[in-house]
Amino acid sequence: MPLETALAYLRGSGGDDRKRIPPVVVIFGPHAFLREYVLDSVVRKLVSDGCQYRSFQIGSGDDYGAVLNELQAPDLFAPRRAIACRILKSRRDKAETSGADADAGDARTSGSGGSEAA
C-alpha cells in the first residue's frame, strides 16, 4: 500500500472523481485538523460512490469488538460500506502507559541493568 502525506493526498484528489480509494485507508499524523480533513474527504468520496458510512470511536475503556463485528458481518442493505474507526487520545495514552510499564518491567527482570543487550 503506498504511503502519502495528507497534503499530497489532498492535492492528488482535488476534483478528480475518477481516483479510486484503496480498500483500506490508515490516516495518522501529528495534526488533528489534517487527519480529520483527509477522513472527511475520503468519506465524502465513498458516500458519493454509494457506500454506507459507519463511524466508531475507541476510548480508554473500549475494545475493538464492535468494529470487528461490523467488519465481519455482511450488511443486508449496504453491500458497500465505509467504516471509520477513531482511536481516541485516552486509548492511545493508556496503550503508551501500559507499554512503558511493560518495558520497565522487562528491564528490571532481565538482570542486565543498562547494558546494550537490554
N, C-alpha and C. Protein backbone atom coordinates (compact mmCIF):
# COMPACT_ATOMS: atom_id res chain seq x y z
N MET A 1 0.85 -1.17 0.00
CA MET A 1 0.00 0.00 0.00
C MET A 1 0.90 1.23 0.00
N PRO A 2 0.69 2.15 -0.93
CA PRO A 2 1.53 3.34 -0.98
C PRO A 2 1.23 4.27 0.19
N LEU A 3 2.26 4.99 0.61
CA LEU A 3 2.14 5.94 1.71
C LEU A 3 2.16 7.34 1.14
N GLU A 4 1.17 8.13 1.51
CA GLU A 4 1.09 9.52 1.08
C GLU A 4 0.91 10.41 2.29
N THR A 5 1.48 11.60 2.25
CA THR A 5 1.18 12.56 3.30
C THR A 5 -0.22 13.10 3.06
N ALA A 6 -0.79 13.69 4.10
CA ALA A 6 -2.15 14.21 3.99
C ALA A 6 -2.24 15.27 2.89
N LEU A 7 -1.27 16.15 2.84
CA LEU A 7 -1.29 17.21 1.83
C LEU A 7 -1.14 16.64 0.42
N ALA A 8 -0.30 15.63 0.25
CA ALA A 8 -0.15 15.02 -1.08
C ALA A 8 -1.44 14.33 -1.50
N TYR A 9 -2.10 13.69 -0.55
CA TYR A 9 -3.38 13.06 -0.87
C TYR A 9 -4.41 14.10 -1.31
N LEU A 10 -4.51 15.19 -0.54
CA LEU A 10 -5.49 16.22 -0.86
C LEU A 10 -5.19 16.89 -2.19
N ARG A 11 -3.91 17.10 -2.49
CA ARG A 11 -3.55 17.70 -3.79
C ARG A 11 -3.89 16.76 -4.93
N GLY A 12 -3.64 15.48 -4.72
CA GLY A 12 -3.88 14.49 -5.77
C GLY A 12 -5.34 14.19 -6.01
N SER A 13 -6.18 14.37 -4.99
CA SER A 13 -7.59 14.03 -5.16
C SER A 13 -8.46 15.21 -5.50
N GLY A 14 -7.90 16.37 -5.58
CA GLY A 14 -8.69 17.58 -5.82
C GLY A 14 -9.39 17.56 -7.17
N GLY A 15 -10.71 17.39 -7.15
CA GLY A 15 -11.50 17.47 -8.36
C GLY A 15 -11.48 16.24 -9.25
N ASP A 16 -10.68 15.24 -8.93
CA ASP A 16 -10.61 14.05 -9.76
C ASP A 16 -11.54 12.99 -9.20
N ASP A 17 -12.74 12.90 -9.77
CA ASP A 17 -13.73 11.93 -9.28
C ASP A 17 -13.39 10.51 -9.69
N ARG A 18 -12.48 10.35 -10.64
CA ARG A 18 -12.14 9.01 -11.10
C ARG A 18 -11.11 8.33 -10.22
N LYS A 19 -10.46 9.05 -9.33
CA LYS A 19 -9.44 8.45 -8.47
C LYS A 19 -10.08 7.44 -7.53
N ARG A 20 -9.55 6.25 -7.52
CA ARG A 20 -10.11 5.16 -6.73
C ARG A 20 -9.51 5.17 -5.33
N ILE A 21 -10.38 5.06 -4.32
CA ILE A 21 -9.94 4.99 -2.92
C ILE A 21 -9.54 3.53 -2.65
N PRO A 22 -8.38 3.27 -2.03
CA PRO A 22 -7.99 1.90 -1.71
C PRO A 22 -8.96 1.27 -0.71
N PRO A 23 -9.03 -0.06 -0.65
CA PRO A 23 -9.97 -0.73 0.26
C PRO A 23 -9.72 -0.41 1.73
N VAL A 24 -8.48 -0.15 2.10
CA VAL A 24 -8.15 0.19 3.48
C VAL A 24 -7.32 1.47 3.47
N VAL A 25 -7.73 2.43 4.28
CA VAL A 25 -7.00 3.69 4.39
C VAL A 25 -6.69 3.91 5.86
N VAL A 26 -5.42 4.12 6.18
CA VAL A 26 -5.00 4.43 7.54
C VAL A 26 -4.52 5.88 7.53
N ILE A 27 -5.13 6.68 8.39
CA ILE A 27 -4.79 8.10 8.47
C ILE A 27 -4.14 8.34 9.82
N PHE A 28 -2.94 8.88 9.80
CA PHE A 28 -2.22 9.15 11.04
C PHE A 28 -1.38 10.39 10.88
N GLY A 29 -0.90 10.91 11.98
CA GLY A 29 -0.03 12.07 11.95
C GLY A 29 -0.28 12.98 13.13
N PRO A 30 0.60 13.96 13.31
CA PRO A 30 0.51 14.81 14.50
C PRO A 30 -0.55 15.91 14.41
N HIS A 31 -1.09 16.18 13.23
CA HIS A 31 -2.00 17.31 13.06
C HIS A 31 -3.45 16.81 12.98
N ALA A 32 -4.21 17.06 14.04
CA ALA A 32 -5.59 16.58 14.11
C ALA A 32 -6.44 17.16 12.99
N PHE A 33 -6.22 18.43 12.66
CA PHE A 33 -7.01 19.05 11.60
C PHE A 33 -6.82 18.32 10.27
N LEU A 34 -5.58 18.02 9.92
CA LEU A 34 -5.32 17.32 8.66
C LEU A 34 -5.89 15.91 8.67
N ARG A 35 -5.77 15.22 9.81
CA ARG A 35 -6.35 13.87 9.89
C ARG A 35 -7.86 13.92 9.64
N GLU A 36 -8.53 14.83 10.31
CA GLU A 36 -9.98 14.94 10.17
C GLU A 36 -10.38 15.40 8.76
N TYR A 37 -9.60 16.30 8.18
CA TYR A 37 -9.91 16.80 6.84
C TYR A 37 -9.76 15.69 5.80
N VAL A 38 -8.69 14.90 5.91
CA VAL A 38 -8.49 13.78 4.97
C VAL A 38 -9.59 12.74 5.17
N LEU A 39 -9.92 12.43 6.43
CA LEU A 39 -11.00 11.47 6.69
C LEU A 39 -12.31 11.97 6.07
N ASP A 40 -12.62 13.24 6.27
CA ASP A 40 -13.85 13.80 5.72
C ASP A 40 -13.87 13.72 4.20
N SER A 41 -12.75 14.01 3.56
CA SER A 41 -12.71 13.96 2.09
C SER A 41 -12.85 12.52 1.59
N VAL A 42 -12.24 11.55 2.30
CA VAL A 42 -12.38 10.14 1.91
C VAL A 42 -13.82 9.69 2.09
N VAL A 43 -14.43 10.05 3.21
CA VAL A 43 -15.82 9.65 3.48
C VAL A 43 -16.76 10.26 2.46
N ARG A 44 -16.60 11.54 2.15
CA ARG A 44 -17.46 12.18 1.15
C ARG A 44 -17.37 11.47 -0.20
N LYS A 45 -16.15 11.10 -0.60
CA LYS A 45 -15.96 10.40 -1.87
C LYS A 45 -16.64 9.04 -1.84
N LEU A 46 -16.46 8.29 -0.74
CA LEU A 46 -17.05 6.95 -0.66
C LEU A 46 -18.57 7.00 -0.58
N VAL A 47 -19.11 7.95 0.15
CA VAL A 47 -20.57 8.09 0.24
C VAL A 47 -21.15 8.47 -1.12
N SER A 48 -20.46 9.34 -1.85
CA SER A 48 -20.95 9.70 -3.19
C SER A 48 -20.87 8.52 -4.15
N ASP A 49 -20.00 7.55 -3.87
CA ASP A 49 -19.90 6.34 -4.69
C ASP A 49 -20.91 5.28 -4.27
N GLY A 50 -21.73 5.57 -3.25
CA GLY A 50 -22.77 4.63 -2.85
C GLY A 50 -22.48 3.82 -1.61
N CYS A 51 -21.47 4.15 -0.85
CA CYS A 51 -21.16 3.41 0.38
C CYS A 51 -22.00 3.93 1.54
N GLN A 52 -22.35 3.03 2.44
CA GLN A 52 -22.99 3.43 3.69
C GLN A 52 -21.89 3.70 4.71
N TYR A 53 -21.98 4.82 5.42
CA TYR A 53 -20.94 5.25 6.35
C TYR A 53 -21.28 4.85 7.78
N ARG A 54 -20.32 4.22 8.46
CA ARG A 54 -20.43 3.90 9.88
C ARG A 54 -19.17 4.39 10.57
N SER A 55 -19.33 5.00 11.74
CA SER A 55 -18.21 5.56 12.47
C SER A 55 -18.15 4.96 13.87
N PHE A 56 -16.94 4.65 14.32
CA PHE A 56 -16.72 4.11 15.66
C PHE A 56 -15.62 4.92 16.34
N GLN A 57 -15.74 5.04 17.66
CA GLN A 57 -14.70 5.68 18.46
C GLN A 57 -14.29 4.70 19.55
N ILE A 58 -12.98 4.48 19.68
CA ILE A 58 -12.46 3.57 20.68
C ILE A 58 -11.78 4.40 21.76
N GLY A 59 -12.37 4.40 22.95
CA GLY A 59 -11.84 5.15 24.09
C GLY A 59 -11.02 4.26 25.00
N SER A 60 -10.68 4.79 26.17
CA SER A 60 -9.79 4.08 27.09
C SER A 60 -10.41 2.79 27.64
N GLY A 61 -11.71 2.75 27.83
CA GLY A 61 -12.35 1.55 28.39
C GLY A 61 -12.95 0.64 27.35
N ASP A 62 -12.79 0.97 26.07
CA ASP A 62 -13.43 0.20 25.00
C ASP A 62 -12.46 -0.81 24.40
N ASP A 63 -13.04 -1.78 23.71
CA ASP A 63 -12.23 -2.70 22.92
C ASP A 63 -12.66 -2.58 21.46
N TYR A 64 -12.09 -3.40 20.61
CA TYR A 64 -12.34 -3.31 19.18
C TYR A 64 -13.47 -4.24 18.73
N GLY A 65 -14.24 -4.80 19.66
CA GLY A 65 -15.28 -5.78 19.35
C GLY A 65 -16.32 -5.28 18.38
N ALA A 66 -16.86 -4.08 18.60
CA ALA A 66 -17.91 -3.54 17.72
C ALA A 66 -17.39 -3.33 16.30
N VAL A 67 -16.15 -2.85 16.18
CA VAL A 67 -15.56 -2.63 14.86
C VAL A 67 -15.35 -3.96 14.15
N LEU A 68 -14.81 -4.93 14.88
CA LEU A 68 -14.58 -6.25 14.27
C LEU A 68 -15.89 -6.90 13.86
N ASN A 69 -16.93 -6.77 14.68
CA ASN A 69 -18.24 -7.31 14.30
C ASN A 69 -18.76 -6.65 13.03
N GLU A 70 -18.59 -5.34 12.93
CA GLU A 70 -19.03 -4.63 11.73
C GLU A 70 -18.27 -5.10 10.49
N LEU A 71 -16.98 -5.35 10.65
CA LEU A 71 -16.17 -5.80 9.52
C LEU A 71 -16.52 -7.23 9.10
N GLN A 72 -16.86 -8.07 10.06
CA GLN A 72 -17.12 -9.49 9.76
C GLN A 72 -18.54 -9.76 9.28
N ALA A 73 -19.51 -9.00 9.75
CA ALA A 73 -20.90 -9.26 9.42
C ALA A 73 -21.31 -8.51 8.16
N PRO A 74 -21.81 -9.25 7.17
CA PRO A 74 -22.30 -8.54 5.97
C PRO A 74 -23.58 -7.77 6.30
N ASP A 75 -23.76 -6.67 5.63
CA ASP A 75 -24.96 -5.85 5.82
C ASP A 75 -25.95 -6.16 4.71
N LEU A 76 -27.18 -6.45 5.09
CA LEU A 76 -28.20 -6.82 4.12
C LEU A 76 -28.54 -5.66 3.18
N PHE A 77 -28.52 -4.43 3.69
CA PHE A 77 -28.95 -3.28 2.91
C PHE A 77 -27.81 -2.45 2.35
N ALA A 78 -26.58 -2.75 2.74
CA ALA A 78 -25.44 -1.97 2.26
C ALA A 78 -24.32 -2.89 1.82
N PRO A 79 -24.30 -3.24 0.53
CA PRO A 79 -23.23 -4.12 0.06
C PRO A 79 -21.86 -3.45 0.09
N ARG A 80 -21.84 -2.12 0.07
CA ARG A 80 -20.58 -1.38 0.14
C ARG A 80 -20.64 -0.48 1.36
N ARG A 81 -19.61 -0.58 2.20
CA ARG A 81 -19.61 0.20 3.44
C ARG A 81 -18.30 0.96 3.58
N ALA A 82 -18.39 2.11 4.21
CA ALA A 82 -17.22 2.90 4.61
C ALA A 82 -17.24 2.92 6.13
N ILE A 83 -16.24 2.31 6.75
CA ILE A 83 -16.19 2.19 8.20
C ILE A 83 -14.99 2.99 8.70
N ALA A 84 -15.27 3.96 9.58
CA ALA A 84 -14.21 4.78 10.16
C ALA A 84 -14.08 4.42 11.64
N CYS A 85 -12.86 4.24 12.09
CA CYS A 85 -12.60 3.92 13.50
C CYS A 85 -11.58 4.93 14.02
N ARG A 86 -12.01 5.73 14.96
CA ARG A 86 -11.12 6.72 15.57
C ARG A 86 -10.63 6.15 16.90
N ILE A 87 -9.32 6.13 17.07
CA ILE A 87 -8.72 5.72 18.34
C ILE A 87 -8.50 7.00 19.13
N LEU A 88 -9.27 7.18 20.19
CA LEU A 88 -9.22 8.42 20.96
C LEU A 88 -7.91 8.54 21.74
N LYS A 89 -7.55 9.76 22.07
CA LYS A 89 -6.31 10.04 22.78
C LYS A 89 -6.25 9.30 24.12
N SER A 90 -7.38 9.16 24.80
CA SER A 90 -7.38 8.45 26.08
C SER A 90 -6.94 7.00 25.89
N ARG A 91 -7.33 6.37 24.78
CA ARG A 91 -6.93 4.98 24.49
C ARG A 91 -5.46 4.93 24.11
N ARG A 92 -5.00 5.88 23.30
CA ARG A 92 -3.59 5.90 22.89
C ARG A 92 -2.70 6.13 24.10
N ASP A 93 -3.10 7.05 24.99
CA ASP A 93 -2.31 7.31 26.19
C ASP A 93 -2.27 6.08 27.09
N LYS A 94 -3.38 5.38 27.20
CA LYS A 94 -3.44 4.17 28.02
C LYS A 94 -2.51 3.09 27.45
N ALA A 95 -2.51 2.96 26.12
CA ALA A 95 -1.65 1.96 25.47
C ALA A 95 -0.17 2.31 25.66
N GLU A 96 0.16 3.60 25.54
CA GLU A 96 1.56 4.02 25.73
C GLU A 96 2.01 3.79 27.16
N THR A 97 1.14 4.09 28.12
CA THR A 97 1.48 3.92 29.53
C THR A 97 1.68 2.45 29.87
N SER A 98 0.77 1.60 29.39
CA SER A 98 0.91 0.17 29.70
C SER A 98 2.12 -0.42 28.99
N GLY A 99 2.44 0.08 27.79
CA GLY A 99 3.63 -0.38 27.09
C GLY A 99 4.90 0.04 27.79
N ALA A 100 4.92 1.25 28.33
CA ALA A 100 6.09 1.74 29.07
C ALA A 100 6.27 0.95 30.36
N ASP A 101 5.17 0.62 31.04
CA ASP A 101 5.25 -0.19 32.26
C ASP A 101 5.77 -1.59 31.95
N ALA A 102 5.34 -2.16 30.83
CA ALA A 102 5.81 -3.49 30.46
C ALA A 102 7.30 -3.46 30.12
N ASP A 103 7.75 -2.41 29.41
CA ASP A 103 9.16 -2.29 29.08
C ASP A 103 10.00 -2.13 30.34
N ALA A 104 9.51 -1.34 31.29
CA ALA A 104 10.24 -1.15 32.54
C ALA A 104 10.31 -2.45 33.32
N GLY A 105 9.24 -3.21 33.31
CA GLY A 105 9.23 -4.50 33.99
C GLY A 105 10.19 -5.48 33.35
N ASP A 106 10.26 -5.48 32.02
CA ASP A 106 11.19 -6.36 31.33
C ASP A 106 12.63 -6.01 31.66
N ALA A 107 12.95 -4.72 31.74
CA ALA A 107 14.32 -4.30 32.05
C ALA A 107 14.69 -4.69 33.48
N ARG A 108 13.72 -4.60 34.40
CA ARG A 108 14.01 -4.96 35.78
C ARG A 108 14.24 -6.46 35.93
N THR A 109 13.47 -7.27 35.22
CA THR A 109 13.58 -8.71 35.40
C THR A 109 14.71 -9.33 34.59
N SER A 110 15.23 -8.61 33.59
CA SER A 110 16.27 -9.21 32.77
C SER A 110 17.60 -9.30 33.51
N GLY A 111 17.80 -8.46 34.52
CA GLY A 111 19.03 -8.51 35.31
C GLY A 111 20.22 -7.89 34.64
N SER A 112 20.02 -7.31 33.45
CA SER A 112 21.17 -6.76 32.74
C SER A 112 21.32 -5.26 32.95
N GLY A 113 20.42 -4.64 33.69
CA GLY A 113 20.55 -3.23 34.01
C GLY A 113 20.53 -2.34 32.79
N GLY A 114 21.60 -1.59 32.56
CA GLY A 114 21.64 -0.63 31.48
C GLY A 114 22.51 -1.06 30.32
N SER A 115 22.76 -2.33 30.15
CA SER A 115 23.62 -2.77 29.06
C SER A 115 22.92 -2.61 27.72
N GLU A 116 23.68 -2.71 26.64
CA GLU A 116 23.12 -2.59 25.30
C GLU A 116 22.19 -3.73 24.98
N ALA A 117 22.47 -4.90 25.50
CA ALA A 117 21.62 -6.06 25.21
C ALA A 117 20.22 -5.85 25.75
N ALA A 118 20.07 -5.13 26.85
CA ALA A 118 18.74 -4.89 27.41
C ALA A 118 17.95 -4.01 26.49
